[in-house]
Short mmCIF file of C-alpha atoms in Angstrom, two decimals:
data_model
loop_
_atom_site.label_atom_id
_atom_site.label_comp_id
_atom_site.label_asym_id
_atom_site.label_seq_id
_atom_site.Cartn_x
_atom_site.Cartn_y
_atom_site.Cartn_z
CA MET X 1 -142.61 34.97 -258.89
CA ALA X 2 -143.83 34.10 -255.14
CA LEU X 3 -142.70 36.40 -252.31
CA ILE X 4 -139.96 34.94 -250.51
CA ASN X 5 -141.17 37.12 -247.32
CA GLU X 6 -142.17 34.17 -244.46
CA SER X 7 -138.94 31.79 -245.99
CA HIS X 8 -135.79 32.84 -246.90
CA PRO X 9 -133.43 31.75 -249.75
CA GLU X 10 -130.64 29.09 -249.31
CA GLN X 11 -127.92 31.69 -250.79
CA PHE X 12 -127.61 34.66 -252.57
CA ILE X 13 -125.45 35.06 -255.30
CA LEU X 14 -122.80 38.34 -255.15
CA LEU X 15 -122.67 38.74 -258.69
CA GLY X 16 -119.66 40.99 -257.80
CA PHE X 17 -117.43 42.02 -261.55
CA THR X 18 -118.40 39.02 -263.11
CA ASP X 19 -119.90 41.31 -266.18
CA ARG X 20 -115.88 42.70 -266.10
CA PRO X 21 -113.82 38.98 -265.36
CA TRP X 22 -110.24 41.07 -265.93
CA LEU X 23 -110.83 43.09 -262.67
CA GLU X 24 -111.32 39.93 -260.62
CA LEU X 25 -107.24 38.75 -260.48
CA PRO X 26 -106.15 42.14 -260.15
CA LEU X 27 -108.65 42.75 -257.08
CA PHE X 28 -107.59 39.46 -255.25
CA ILE X 29 -104.09 40.42 -255.42
CA VAL X 30 -104.77 43.44 -254.07
CA LEU X 31 -106.91 42.24 -250.98
CA LEU X 32 -104.79 39.64 -250.57
CA ILE X 33 -101.70 42.53 -250.17
CA THR X 34 -104.62 44.92 -248.16
CA TYR X 35 -106.15 42.47 -245.48
CA PRO X 36 -102.89 41.15 -244.08
CA LEU X 37 -101.70 44.43 -243.46
CA ALA X 38 -104.14 45.73 -242.25
CA MET X 39 -104.92 43.39 -239.58
CA MET X 40 -101.29 43.47 -238.89
CA GLY X 41 -100.95 47.45 -238.44
CA ASN X 42 -104.30 47.26 -236.30
CA ILE X 43 -103.01 44.63 -233.94
CA ILE X 44 -99.59 46.11 -233.87
CA ILE X 45 -101.42 49.71 -232.44
CA ILE X 46 -103.24 47.51 -229.95
CA LEU X 47 -100.65 45.70 -228.93
CA VAL X 48 -97.83 48.92 -228.43
CA SER X 49 -101.01 51.28 -226.68
CA ARG X 50 -101.73 48.19 -224.15
CA LEU X 51 -97.62 47.43 -223.65
CA ASP X 52 -96.49 51.08 -223.28
CA SER X 53 -97.04 52.72 -220.11
CA ARG X 54 -96.65 55.98 -221.71
CA LEU X 55 -99.77 55.09 -223.80
CA HIS X 56 -102.21 54.33 -221.47
CA SER X 57 -103.63 57.48 -221.76
CA PRO X 58 -107.69 57.78 -222.83
CA MET X 59 -106.83 58.81 -226.42
CA TYR X 60 -104.83 55.35 -227.03
CA PHE X 61 -107.80 53.54 -225.52
CA PHE X 62 -110.08 55.21 -227.88
CA LEU X 63 -107.98 54.47 -230.79
CA THR X 64 -107.15 50.71 -229.14
CA ASN X 65 -111.46 50.30 -229.78
CA LEU X 66 -110.74 51.80 -233.24
CA SER X 67 -108.33 49.35 -234.42
CA PHE X 68 -110.01 47.06 -232.99
CA LEU X 69 -113.25 48.05 -234.39
CA ASP X 70 -111.19 48.06 -238.30
CA MET X 71 -110.45 43.96 -237.75
CA CYS X 72 -113.65 43.40 -237.54
CA TYR X 73 -114.85 45.56 -239.84
CA THR X 74 -112.41 44.39 -242.47
CA THR X 75 -112.87 40.42 -241.48
CA SER X 76 -116.36 40.90 -241.72
CA ILE X 77 -116.17 41.30 -245.62
CA VAL X 78 -112.76 40.48 -246.87
CA PRO X 79 -112.74 36.42 -246.51
CA GLN X 80 -116.38 36.27 -248.69
CA MET X 81 -114.70 38.80 -251.65
CA LEU X 82 -111.62 36.97 -251.64
CA PHE X 83 -113.13 33.38 -251.71
CA ASN X 84 -115.74 35.05 -254.56
CA LEU X 85 -113.01 36.04 -256.48
CA GLY X 86 -110.79 33.78 -256.16
CA SER X 87 -113.07 30.85 -257.62
CA SER X 88 -116.00 30.29 -260.09
CA LYS X 89 -118.28 30.10 -256.68
CA LYS X 90 -119.91 33.38 -256.60
CA THR X 91 -122.54 32.65 -253.92
CA ILE X 92 -123.03 33.44 -250.25
CA SER X 93 -126.17 31.38 -247.90
CA TYR X 94 -128.60 33.10 -246.06
CA MET X 95 -127.08 33.14 -242.67
CA GLY X 96 -123.72 34.24 -243.88
CA CYS X 97 -125.00 37.52 -245.48
CA ALA X 98 -127.02 37.89 -242.35
CA VAL X 99 -123.89 37.83 -240.75
CA GLN X 100 -122.47 40.34 -242.55
CA LEU X 101 -125.03 42.86 -242.57
CA TYR X 102 -125.66 42.70 -238.94
CA PHE X 103 -121.60 42.71 -238.19
CA PHE X 104 -120.25 45.47 -241.01
CA SER X 105 -123.58 47.47 -240.15
CA ILE X 106 -122.51 47.45 -236.25
CA MET X 107 -118.98 48.38 -237.05
CA GLY X 108 -119.61 51.20 -239.54
CA GLY X 109 -122.73 52.67 -237.07
CA THR X 110 -120.20 52.35 -234.33
CA GLU X 111 -116.74 54.38 -236.45
CA CYS X 112 -119.19 57.01 -236.44
CA PHE X 113 -119.80 58.08 -233.43
CA LEU X 114 -116.11 56.29 -231.97
CA LEU X 115 -114.63 59.01 -234.18
CA ALA X 116 -116.94 61.71 -232.96
CA LEU X 117 -115.75 60.79 -229.42
CA MET X 118 -111.97 60.91 -230.49
CA SER X 119 -112.74 64.60 -231.16
CA PHE X 120 -114.11 64.74 -228.08
CA ASP X 121 -111.25 63.77 -226.46
CA ARG X 122 -109.21 66.31 -228.69
CA TYR X 123 -111.11 69.33 -227.68
CA VAL X 124 -110.82 67.98 -223.98
CA ALA X 125 -106.89 67.81 -224.21
CA ILE X 126 -106.65 71.30 -225.97
CA CYS X 127 -109.29 73.43 -224.50
CA ARG X 128 -109.32 72.13 -220.84
CA PRO X 129 -105.71 70.93 -220.48
CA LEU X 130 -105.11 71.53 -217.08
CA HIS X 131 -108.50 69.86 -216.23
CA TYR X 132 -108.12 66.83 -219.07
CA SER X 133 -106.96 64.43 -216.50
CA LEU X 134 -109.85 65.26 -214.38
CA ILE X 135 -112.83 65.02 -216.94
CA MET X 136 -111.11 62.13 -219.02
CA ASN X 137 -110.50 59.89 -216.09
CA GLN X 138 -110.46 55.43 -216.92
CA ARG X 139 -114.80 55.84 -215.15
CA LEU X 140 -116.09 57.66 -218.00
CA CYS X 141 -113.90 56.64 -221.11
CA ILE X 142 -114.92 53.05 -220.76
CA LEU X 143 -118.55 54.07 -220.06
CA LEU X 144 -118.29 56.45 -223.06
CA VAL X 145 -117.18 53.59 -224.86
CA SER X 146 -119.61 51.37 -223.78
CA THR X 147 -122.28 53.78 -224.96
CA VAL X 148 -120.74 54.42 -228.35
CA TRP X 149 -120.02 50.56 -228.94
CA LEU X 150 -123.97 49.94 -227.59
CA CYS X 151 -125.85 52.71 -229.91
CA GLY X 152 -123.73 51.55 -232.51
CA VAL X 153 -125.58 47.93 -232.27
CA ILE X 154 -128.96 48.91 -231.09
CA ILE X 155 -129.14 51.01 -234.25
CA ALA X 156 -127.84 48.69 -236.81
CA VAL X 157 -128.76 45.37 -235.58
CA SER X 158 -132.83 47.07 -235.73
CA GLN X 159 -132.30 48.54 -239.41
CA ALA X 160 -130.40 44.96 -240.41
CA THR X 161 -133.79 43.58 -239.16
CA LEU X 162 -135.88 45.56 -240.59
CA THR X 163 -134.47 44.69 -244.21
CA LEU X 164 -133.81 41.81 -243.90
CA GLN X 165 -138.17 41.04 -243.54
CA LEU X 166 -138.22 43.19 -247.04
CA PRO X 167 -140.34 40.32 -249.93
CA LEU X 168 -137.45 39.37 -252.53
CA CYS X 169 -139.85 38.30 -254.77
CA GLY X 170 -137.86 35.07 -255.47
CA THR X 171 -134.67 36.72 -256.59
CA ASN X 172 -131.62 35.82 -254.97
CA ILE X 173 -129.32 37.76 -257.01
CA LEU X 174 -127.35 40.57 -255.49
CA ASP X 175 -125.03 42.73 -257.85
CA HIS X 176 -122.71 43.88 -254.96
CA LEU X 177 -119.48 42.49 -253.53
CA LEU X 178 -120.95 42.06 -250.00
CA CYS X 179 -124.75 41.79 -248.09
CA GLU X 180 -125.13 45.49 -247.39
CA ILE X 181 -128.85 47.23 -246.63
CA PRO X 182 -129.10 50.03 -249.91
CA VAL X 183 -128.33 46.90 -252.20
CA LEU X 184 -130.99 44.61 -250.57
CA ILE X 185 -133.18 47.13 -250.28
CA LYS X 186 -132.79 48.15 -253.87
CA THR X 187 -133.46 44.31 -254.61
CA ALA X 188 -136.80 43.90 -252.70
CA CYS X 189 -139.57 44.34 -254.39
CA GLY X 190 -143.04 45.56 -253.56
CA GLU X 191 -143.38 48.48 -250.85
CA LYS X 192 -140.01 49.79 -249.79
CA LYS X 193 -140.69 53.40 -250.03
CA ALA X 194 -140.86 53.71 -246.13
CA ASN X 195 -137.43 51.23 -245.43
CA GLU X 196 -135.93 53.67 -248.43
CA LEU X 197 -136.75 56.52 -246.27
CA THR X 198 -135.76 55.39 -242.71
CA LEU X 199 -132.56 54.66 -243.82
CA SER X 200 -132.10 57.82 -244.89
CA LEU X 201 -133.16 59.53 -242.29
CA VAL X 202 -130.97 57.11 -239.79
CA CYS X 203 -128.42 57.58 -241.97
CA THR X 204 -128.26 61.47 -241.98
CA LEU X 205 -128.82 60.89 -238.22
CA LEU X 206 -125.97 58.77 -238.08
CA LEU X 207 -123.24 60.73 -239.61
CA ALA X 208 -124.46 64.28 -239.36
CA VAL X 209 -124.73 63.84 -235.95
CA PRO X 210 -121.43 62.46 -235.00
CA LEU X 211 -119.58 64.34 -237.81
CA CYS X 212 -121.63 68.50 -236.69
CA LEU X 213 -119.54 67.20 -233.24
CA ILE X 214 -116.41 66.94 -234.44
CA LEU X 215 -116.63 69.95 -236.75
CA ALA X 216 -118.07 72.27 -233.57
CA SER X 217 -115.05 70.29 -231.44
CA TYR X 218 -112.73 70.97 -234.34
CA ALA X 219 -113.66 74.24 -234.09
CA SER X 220 -113.30 75.31 -230.94
CA ILE X 221 -110.09 73.27 -231.15
CA GLY X 222 -108.99 76.43 -233.99
CA ARG X 223 -109.35 78.76 -231.97
CA ALA X 224 -107.56 77.43 -229.18
CA ILE X 225 -104.13 76.58 -231.15
CA LEU X 226 -104.64 80.75 -232.47
CA LYS X 227 -103.83 81.48 -229.52
CA ILE X 228 -100.88 79.31 -228.48
CA LYS X 229 -97.73 81.69 -228.72
CA SER X 230 -95.37 79.08 -229.70
CA SER X 231 -94.78 78.03 -232.37
CA GLU X 232 -93.38 74.76 -231.40
CA GLY X 233 -97.02 74.52 -229.10
CA ARG X 234 -99.54 74.88 -232.00
CA LYS X 235 -97.28 72.33 -234.47
CA LYS X 236 -97.50 69.43 -231.39
CA ALA X 237 -101.06 70.58 -230.41
CA PHE X 238 -101.57 70.76 -234.68
CA GLY X 239 -100.22 66.96 -235.24
CA THR X 240 -102.19 65.56 -232.22
CA CYS X 241 -105.59 66.00 -234.31
CA SER X 242 -104.08 65.98 -238.23
CA SER X 243 -103.86 62.26 -238.40
CA HIS X 244 -107.67 62.28 -236.63
CA LEU X 245 -108.68 64.51 -239.08
CA ILE X 246 -107.40 62.36 -241.90
CA VAL X 247 -109.13 59.19 -241.17
CA VAL X 248 -112.70 61.33 -240.59
CA PHE X 249 -112.32 62.63 -244.18
CA LEU X 250 -111.61 58.96 -245.47
CA PHE X 251 -114.38 57.44 -243.48
CA TYR X 252 -116.86 60.52 -243.88
CA GLY X 253 -116.69 61.29 -247.55
CA PRO X 254 -117.81 58.15 -249.07
CA ALA X 255 -120.06 56.66 -246.53
CA ILE X 256 -121.98 60.44 -246.82
CA SER X 257 -121.69 60.13 -250.49
CA MET X 258 -123.09 55.80 -250.12
CA TYR X 259 -126.08 56.28 -247.55
CA ILE X 260 -127.45 59.57 -247.91
CA GLN X 261 -129.06 59.55 -251.12
CA PRO X 262 -131.77 56.86 -251.45
CA PRO X 263 -131.02 53.77 -252.34
CA SER X 264 -133.28 53.74 -255.90
CA SER X 265 -130.51 56.57 -257.08
CA ILE X 266 -127.38 54.67 -256.39
CA THR X 267 -125.60 53.17 -259.20
CA ARG X 268 -124.58 49.72 -259.84
CA ASP X 269 -121.24 49.54 -259.45
CA GLN X 270 -120.82 52.98 -256.82
CA PRO X 271 -121.61 49.94 -253.57
CA LYS X 272 -119.69 47.65 -254.77
CA PHE X 273 -115.81 50.62 -254.94
CA MET X 274 -117.68 52.25 -251.86
CA ALA X 275 -117.33 49.01 -249.93
CA LEU X 276 -113.90 48.37 -251.18
CA PHE X 277 -112.81 51.46 -249.97
CA TYR X 278 -114.31 52.07 -246.22
CA GLY X 279 -114.07 48.25 -245.54
CA VAL X 280 -110.81 47.47 -247.15
CA VAL X 281 -108.86 50.58 -247.74
CA THR X 282 -109.79 52.38 -244.78
CA PRO X 283 -108.94 50.09 -241.77
CA THR X 284 -105.31 49.54 -243.63
CA LEU X 285 -104.31 53.30 -243.96
CA ASN X 286 -105.66 54.25 -240.43
CA PRO X 287 -103.17 52.32 -238.42
CA PHE X 288 -99.93 54.03 -240.91
CA ILE X 289 -101.69 57.54 -240.54
CA TYR X 290 -101.14 57.11 -236.44
CA THR X 291 -98.04 55.93 -236.81
CA LEU X 292 -96.54 57.82 -239.35
CA ARG X 293 -97.60 60.91 -237.80
CA ASN X 294 -97.12 60.14 -233.84
CA LYS X 295 -94.06 59.97 -232.36
CA ASP X 296 -94.97 58.07 -229.42
CA VAL X 297 -96.71 55.60 -231.16
CA LYS X 298 -93.39 55.01 -233.37
CA GLY X 299 -91.04 55.42 -230.40
CA ALA X 300 -93.43 52.33 -228.12
CA ILE X 301 -93.03 49.69 -231.78
CA HIS X 302 -89.70 50.66 -232.18
CA LYS X 303 -89.11 49.52 -228.33
CA LEU X 304 -91.53 46.63 -228.90
CA VAL X 305 -89.33 45.22 -231.23
CA ARG X 306 -85.97 45.89 -229.84
CA SER X 307 -87.47 44.05 -226.93
CA ILE X 308 -88.40 41.41 -229.17
CA CYS X 309 -84.98 40.79 -231.07
CA HIS X 310 -83.52 41.05 -227.36
CA SER X 311 -85.61 37.97 -226.30
CA LYS X 312 -84.91 36.57 -229.18
CA CYS X 313 -81.24 36.51 -228.39
CA LYS X 314 -81.70 35.50 -224.92
CA PHE X 315 -83.15 32.37 -226.37
CA VAL X 316 -80.47 31.72 -228.74
CA ASP X 317 -77.69 32.03 -226.16
CA ILE X 318 -80.07 30.05 -223.53
CA ASN X 319 -80.12 27.44 -226.25
CA SER X 320 -76.66 27.39 -226.92
CA TYR X 321 -76.23 27.16 -223.40
CA PHE X 322 -78.32 23.87 -222.96
CA ILE X 323 -76.60 22.27 -226.68
CA THR X 324 -73.14 23.15 -225.95
CA GLN X 325 -73.95 21.15 -222.17
CA VAL X 326 -75.86 18.55 -223.53
CA SER X 327 -72.47 17.66 -225.65
CA LEU X 328 -70.24 17.82 -222.64
CA ILE X 329 -72.52 15.39 -221.12
CA LYS X 330 -72.30 12.88 -223.92
CA SER X 331 -68.62 13.23 -224.82
CA LEU X 332 -68.29 12.19 -220.77
CA PHE X 333 -70.09 9.90 -220.67
CA PHE X 334 -69.90 8.13 -225.05
CA SER X 335 -66.59 8.99 -225.47
#
């Protein structure tokens, strides 16, 4: 077969779970339920963080970025999954595959850095409470978030671009639910050891460096919490960190098992289930983790709901008033 190195296929065939068709309908239903939940949960987090003045702090500024990132993360893959699972057509255009590859890689790389930044914020808040507002000022927070996004974009775009340049040896079949770097490398032919080594090194650095920063931050946080004399103070300090730790575990656990090993050693179904987990399950759970374990966010949500209900009641009252006036005028002129 001729190498496809100068041209590219018009489309890719995503096999997904075609060898197990009985699994497609349950997955379709699960995605149809979890995707709106993920979008709704993250939109609520963004809204309450912006509308409630009590949440105008660096912690919730970073949480807003995480929610926006999760929305982009899951939107980059779930609509295509739903289309493929709900129809006999299992294809994606080359351009659609490239766009999905870039977006999915950018969001994944950026989240690695963003979780590390959020742990640094918790470190300053607990270990340097008197200097927190001075250190984590608005200008620095914007600069840090911009740097995180820029690093995620640069690393992901460079790695995805190198992957798309690999020869495909005449095949356009991907044994996966989406276009992802390890699967495209595994599908490519010819000399790809350099790409596998580069991917392993990049992913190791991308995961290991932020994870080490997170662990170092929480080691210092743990020591600081143990020094707090009041049990109420320790409970409050632990409560502000536990949600973030759960999110870190949910994100880094599957990502490490997926990306640290060489693509050639990945089993057939591992990328599919991992993609479902860190592309669908994690963005759906994150808003609930932060709301169920955070009194400030729950209070802000209740306040938002009350204000919406109050606005609706006022609208109904005004509407009823106008209907009454129109009825009165009609009775006066047409009676």
